[in-house]
Amino acid sequence: LNLIDKSSKIFRLIVIVSFISLSNGLFAQGQHFDNEKIEAAKVVFFTQKLGLSVDEAKLFWPIYNDYQREQDALRKAHRLKIISFRKVKEIDEMTDAEVQAFIYNDFNFKQRDLNIEKKYYNKFKASLPIKIVGKFYRAQEAFKRELLNQFRGGGSRRGND
């Protein structure tokens, strides 16, 4: 029973890590959508949701582009680690140290991602009104939901197709 509990926990961890990687790096390999079209849609979506003035847009977009580049680089490196992990057929074929290293690598990724979030939160907050910063974080989540819904073939949840 103890072995089953361990395997179940590790399996859940793998599923969670895989989902996070998918949702954060959605369509990174161009599975069904063109990255350029996604980025263009994101610009339109954020512009609409944030209601930026011309001056605010001049401040927001350079910071956002730097933020996106850092996150993309981190996620690409993380995906490569996930891919190498998936090459192992079974958890049982791994040593305890290898499983632990995988888990610690995931913790490291999450911490580095959080560090990037905090760094750019401070840059946004120093340059823009806090309400726009709040709208940005809300818009990011809404855009991810829209993409996931599109990916699942559901169109827009609000029926705005």
PDB file of C-alpha atoms in Angstrom:
ATOM      1  CA  LEU A   1       0.000   0.000   0.000  1.00  0.00           C
ATOM      2  CA  ASN A   2       2.840   2.415   0.813  1.00  0.00           C
ATOM      3  CA  LEU A   3       4.393   1.813  -2.633  1.00  0.00           C
ATOM      4  CA  ILE A   4       1.040   2.538  -4.291  1.00  0.00           C
ATOM      5  CA  ASP A   5       0.691   5.786  -2.306  1.00  0.00           C
ATOM      6  CA  LYS A   6       4.191   6.897  -3.400  1.00  0.00           C
ATOM      7  CA  SER A   7       3.526   6.068  -7.045  1.00  0.00           C
ATOM      8  CA  SER A   8       0.182   7.830  -6.928  1.00  0.00           C
ATOM      9  CA  LYS A   9       1.735  10.996  -5.475  1.00  0.00           C
ATOM     10  CA  ILE A  10       4.513  11.012  -8.055  1.00  0.00           C
ATOM     11  CA  PHE A  11       2.017  10.424 -10.860  1.00  0.00           C
ATOM     12  CA  ARG A  12      -0.107  13.357  -9.650  1.00  0.00           C
ATOM     13  CA  LEU A  13       3.016  15.513  -9.508  1.00  0.00           C
ATOM     14  CA  ILE A  14       3.870  14.611 -13.101  1.00  0.00           C
ATOM     15  CA  VAL A  15       0.327  15.402 -14.249  1.00  0.00           C
ATOM     16  CA  ILE A  16       0.367  18.750 -12.433  1.00  0.00           C
ATOM     17  CA  VAL A  17       3.792  19.696 -13.818  1.00  0.00           C
ATOM     18  CA  SER A  18       2.703  18.706 -17.315  1.00  0.00           C
ATOM     19  CA  PHE A  19      -0.472  20.795 -17.071  1.00  0.00           C
ATOM     20  CA  ILE A  20       1.433  23.800 -15.772  1.00  0.00           C
ATOM     21  CA  SER A  21       3.935  23.479 -18.593  1.00  0.00           C
ATOM     22  CA  LEU A  22       1.124  23.212 -21.121  1.00  0.00           C
ATOM     23  CA  SER A  23      -0.841  26.146 -19.785  1.00  0.00           C
ATOM     24  CA  ASN A  24       2.158  28.425 -19.355  1.00  0.00           C
ATOM     25  CA  GLY A  25       3.837  27.586 -22.624  1.00  0.00           C
ATOM     26  CA  LEU A  26       0.623  27.018 -24.501  1.00  0.00           C
ATOM     27  CA  PHE A  27       1.093  26.235 -28.166  1.00  0.00           C
ATOM     28  CA  ALA A  28       4.825  26.897 -27.882  1.00  0.00           C
ATOM     29  CA  GLN A  29       5.486  24.294 -30.555  1.00  0.00           C
ATOM     30  CA  GLY A  30       2.732  25.585 -32.829  1.00  0.00           C
ATOM     31  CA  GLN A  31       0.500  22.558 -32.392  1.00  0.00           C
ATOM     32  CA  HIS A  32      -2.704  24.155 -33.671  1.00  0.00           C
ATOM     33  CA  PHE A  33      -2.144  27.882 -33.574  1.00  0.00           C
ATOM     34  CA  ASP A  34       0.354  30.278 -35.079  1.00  0.00           C
ATOM     35  CA  ASN A  35       2.467  31.959 -32.383  1.00  0.00           C
ATOM     36  CA  GLU A  36       2.422  35.256 -34.253  1.00  0.00           C
ATOM     37  CA  LYS A  37      -1.371  35.211 -34.367  1.00  0.00           C
ATOM     38  CA  ILE A  38      -1.525  34.435 -30.658  1.00  0.00           C
ATOM     39  CA  GLU A  39       0.814  37.320 -29.870  1.00  0.00           C
ATOM     40  CA  ALA A  40      -1.215  39.678 -32.077  1.00  0.00           C
ATOM     41  CA  ALA A  41      -4.422  38.548 -30.363  1.00  0.00           C
ATOM     42  CA  LYS A  42      -2.766  39.079 -26.986  1.00  0.00           C
ATOM     43  CA  VAL A  43      -1.815  42.657 -27.891  1.00  0.00           C
ATOM     44  CA  VAL A  44      -5.398  43.415 -28.937  1.00  0.00           C
ATOM     45  CA  PHE A  45      -6.810  41.655 -25.847  1.00  0.00           C
ATOM     46  CA  PHE A  46      -4.502  43.472 -23.413  1.00  0.00           C
ATOM     47  CA  THR A  47      -5.000  46.814 -25.133  1.00  0.00           C
ATOM     48  CA  GLN A  48      -8.766  46.432 -24.803  1.00  0.00           C
ATOM     49  CA  LYS A  49      -8.713  45.153 -21.209  1.00  0.00           C
ATOM     50  CA  LEU A  50      -6.144  47.614 -19.880  1.00  0.00           C
ATOM     51  CA  GLY A  51      -7.487  50.749 -21.550  1.00  0.00           C
ATOM     52  CA  LEU A  52      -3.985  52.203 -21.839  1.00  0.00           C
ATOM     53  CA  SER A  53      -3.454  55.798 -22.856  1.00  0.00           C
ATOM     54  CA  VAL A  54      -0.798  56.450 -25.489  1.00  0.00           C
ATOM     55  CA  ASP A  55       1.715  57.432 -22.804  1.00  0.00           C
ATOM     56  CA  GLU A  56       0.871  54.391 -20.662  1.00  0.00           C
ATOM     57  CA  ALA A  57       1.223  52.103 -23.679  1.00  0.00           C
ATOM     58  CA  LYS A  58       4.703  53.528 -24.334  1.00  0.00           C
ATOM     59  CA  LEU A  59       5.651  52.497 -20.791  1.00  0.00           C
ATOM     60  CA  PHE A  60       3.765  49.211 -20.637  1.00  0.00           C
ATOM     61  CA  TRP A  61       4.783  47.414 -23.844  1.00  0.00           C
ATOM     62  CA  PRO A  62       8.596  47.582 -23.487  1.00  0.00           C
ATOM     63  CA  ILE A  63       8.348  46.274 -19.913  1.00  0.00           C
ATOM     64  CA  TYR A  64       5.877  43.594 -20.974  1.00  0.00           C
ATOM     65  CA  ASN A  65       8.080  42.482 -23.882  1.00  0.00           C
ATOM     66  CA  ASP A  66      11.105  42.092 -21.566  1.00  0.00           C
ATOM     67  CA  TYR A  67       8.927  40.207 -19.083  1.00  0.00           C
ATOM     68  CA  GLN A  68       7.662  37.898 -21.823  1.00  0.00           C
ATOM     69  CA  ARG A  69      11.204  37.201 -23.096  1.00  0.00           C
ATOM     70  CA  GLU A  70      12.401  36.222 -19.618  1.00  0.00           C
ATOM     71  CA  GLN A  71       9.412  33.983 -19.019  1.00  0.00           C
ATOM     72  CA  ASP A  72       9.734  32.352 -22.438  1.00  0.00           C
ATOM     73  CA  ALA A  73      13.406  31.558 -21.852  1.00  0.00           C
ATOM     74  CA  LEU A  74      12.648  30.044 -18.441  1.00  0.00           C
ATOM     75  CA  ARG A  75       9.757  27.957 -19.780  1.00  0.00           C
ATOM     76  CA  LYS A  76      11.783  26.709 -22.731  1.00  0.00           C
ATOM     77  CA  ALA A  77      14.514  25.461 -20.384  1.00  0.00           C
ATOM     78  CA  HIS A  78      11.870  23.867 -18.151  1.00  0.00           C
ATOM     79  CA  ARG A  79      10.201  22.133 -21.122  1.00  0.00           C
ATOM     80  CA  LEU A  80      13.529  20.606 -22.096  1.00  0.00           C
ATOM     81  CA  LYS A  81      13.891  19.165 -18.598  1.00  0.00           C
ATOM     82  CA  ILE A  82      10.337  17.812 -18.728  1.00  0.00           C
ATOM     83  CA  ILE A  83      11.013  16.200 -22.106  1.00  0.00           C
ATOM     84  CA  SER A  84      14.154  14.513 -20.810  1.00  0.00           C
ATOM     85  CA  PHE A  85      12.196  13.293 -17.786  1.00  0.00           C
ATOM     86  CA  ARG A  86       9.492  11.813 -20.020  1.00  0.00           C
ATOM     87  CA  LYS A  87      12.099   9.701 -21.811  1.00  0.00           C
ATOM     88  CA  VAL A  88      12.188   7.523 -18.718  1.00  0.00           C
ATOM     89  CA  LYS A  89       9.456   4.931 -19.143  1.00  0.00           C
ATOM     90  CA  GLU A  90       8.546   4.355 -15.535  1.00  0.00           C
ATOM     91  CA  ILE A  91       9.174   6.123 -12.253  1.00  0.00           C
ATOM     92  CA  ASP A  92      10.180   2.739 -10.883  1.00  0.00           C
ATOM     93  CA  GLU A  93      13.126   2.712 -13.312  1.00  0.00           C
ATOM     94  CA  MET A  94      14.505   5.876 -11.768  1.00  0.00           C
ATOM     95  CA  THR A  95      16.650   6.086  -8.702  1.00  0.00           C
ATOM     96  CA  ASP A  96      15.292   7.919  -5.688  1.00  0.00           C
ATOM     97  CA  ALA A  97      17.886  10.623  -6.328  1.00  0.00           C
ATOM     98  CA  GLU A  98      16.631  11.093  -9.910  1.00  0.00           C
ATOM     99  CA  VAL A  99      13.023  11.420  -8.786  1.00  0.00           C
ATOM    100  CA  GLN A 100      14.046  13.848  -6.075  1.00  0.00           C
ATOM    101  CA  ALA A 101      16.111  15.859  -8.581  1.00  0.00           C
ATOM    102  CA  PHE A 102      13.089  16.111 -10.858  1.00  0.00           C
ATOM    103  CA  ILE A 103      10.920  17.382  -8.027  1.00  0.00           C
ATOM    104  CA  TYR A 104      13.564  19.895  -6.901  1.00  0.00           C
ATOM    105  CA  ASN A 105      13.958  21.086 -10.489  1.00  0.00           C
ATOM    106  CA  ASP A 106      10.240  21.788 -10.534  1.00  0.00           C
ATOM    107  CA  PHE A 107      10.503  23.733  -7.265  1.00  0.00           C
ATOM    108  CA  ASN A 108      13.429  25.672  -8.757  1.00  0.00           C
ATOM    109  CA  PHE A 109      11.402  26.479 -11.876  1.00  0.00           C
ATOM    110  CA  LYS A 110       8.467  27.724  -9.797  1.00  0.00           C
ATOM    111  CA  GLN A 111      10.771  29.887  -7.657  1.00  0.00           C
ATOM    112  CA  ARG A 112      12.491  31.381 -10.695  1.00  0.00           C
ATOM    113  CA  ASP A 113       9.091  32.032 -12.289  1.00  0.00           C
ATOM    114  CA  LEU A 114       7.927  33.745  -9.098  1.00  0.00           C
ATOM    115  CA  ASN A 115      11.123  35.835  -9.027  1.00  0.00           C
ATOM    116  CA  ILE A 116      10.420  37.010 -12.589  1.00  0.00           C
ATOM    117  CA  GLU A 117       6.812  37.818 -11.636  1.00  0.00           C
ATOM    118  CA  LYS A 118       7.945  39.899  -8.649  1.00  0.00           C
ATOM    119  CA  LYS A 119      10.661  41.678 -10.635  1.00  0.00           C
ATOM    120  CA  TYR A 120       8.244  42.765 -13.345  1.00  0.00           C
ATOM    121  CA  TYR A 121       5.430  43.531 -10.926  1.00  0.00           C
ATOM    122  CA  ASN A 122       7.793  46.075  -9.370  1.00  0.00           C
ATOM    123  CA  LYS A 123       8.690  47.496 -12.794  1.00  0.00           C
ATOM    124  CA  PHE A 124       5.038  47.772 -13.806  1.00  0.00           C
ATOM    125  CA  LYS A 125       4.106  49.293 -10.444  1.00  0.00           C
ATOM    126  CA  ALA A 126       6.920  51.868 -10.687  1.00  0.00           C
ATOM    127  CA  SER A 127       5.796  52.956 -14.160  1.00  0.00           C
ATOM    128  CA  LEU A 128       2.008  52.615 -14.222  1.00  0.00           C
ATOM    129  CA  PRO A 129      -0.982  53.201 -11.956  1.00  0.00           C
ATOM    130  CA  ILE A 130      -1.589  50.198  -9.687  1.00  0.00           C
ATOM    131  CA  LYS A 131      -5.106  49.699 -11.088  1.00  0.00           C
ATOM    132  CA  ILE A 132      -3.646  49.150 -14.556  1.00  0.00           C
ATOM    133  CA  VAL A 133      -1.190  46.665 -13.062  1.00  0.00           C
ATOM    134  CA  GLY A 134      -4.106  44.856 -11.445  1.00  0.00           C
ATOM    135  CA  LYS A 135      -6.018  44.854 -14.729  1.00  0.00           C
ATOM    136  CA  PHE A 136      -2.940  43.407 -16.431  1.00  0.00           C
ATOM    137  CA  TYR A 137      -2.762  40.417 -14.091  1.00  0.00           C
ATOM    138  CA  ARG A 138      -6.481  39.824 -14.473  1.00  0.00           C
ATOM    139  CA  ALA A 139      -6.203  40.131 -18.274  1.00  0.00           C
ATOM    140  CA  GLN A 140      -3.355  37.585 -18.347  1.00  0.00           C
ATOM    141  CA  GLU A 141      -5.529  34.979 -16.660  1.00  0.00           C
ATOM    142  CA  ALA A 142      -8.521  35.783 -18.864  1.00  0.00           C
ATOM    143  CA  PHE A 143      -6.361  35.454 -21.991  1.00  0.00           C
ATOM    144  CA  LYS A 144      -5.047  32.053 -20.858  1.00  0.00           C
ATOM    145  CA  ARG A 145      -8.634  30.877 -20.273  1.00  0.00           C
ATOM    146  CA  GLU A 146      -9.632  32.076 -23.740  1.00  0.00           C
ATOM    147  CA  LEU A 147      -6.709  30.248 -25.348  1.00  0.00           C
ATOM    148  CA  LEU A 148      -7.444  27.048 -23.472  1.00  0.00           C
ATOM    149  CA  ASN A 149     -11.069  27.286 -24.508  1.00  0.00           C
ATOM    150  CA  GLN A 150     -10.067  27.859 -28.143  1.00  0.00           C
ATOM    151  CA  PHE A 151      -7.647  24.944 -27.956  1.00  0.00           C
ATOM    152  CA  ARG A 152     -10.432  22.700 -26.672  1.00  0.00           C
ATOM    153  CA  GLY A 153     -12.560  23.756 -29.623  1.00  0.00           C
ATOM    154  CA  GLY A 154     -15.076  25.613 -27.548  1.00  0.00           C
ATOM    155  CA  GLY A 155     -14.712  29.037 -29.103  1.00  0.00           C
ATOM    156  CA  SER A 156     -15.199  32.011 -26.860  1.00  0.00           C
ATOM    157  CA  ARG A 157     -16.866  31.318 -23.536  1.00  0.00           C
ATOM    158  CA  ARG A 158     -18.743  34.573 -23.724  1.00  0.00           C
ATOM    159  CA  GLY A 159     -20.056  33.801 -27.198  1.00  0.00           C
ATOM    160  CA  ASN A 160     -18.089  36.684 -28.758  1.00  0.00           C
ATOM    161  CA  ASP A 161     -16.848  34.655 -31.721  1.00  0.00           C
TER     162      ASP A 161
END
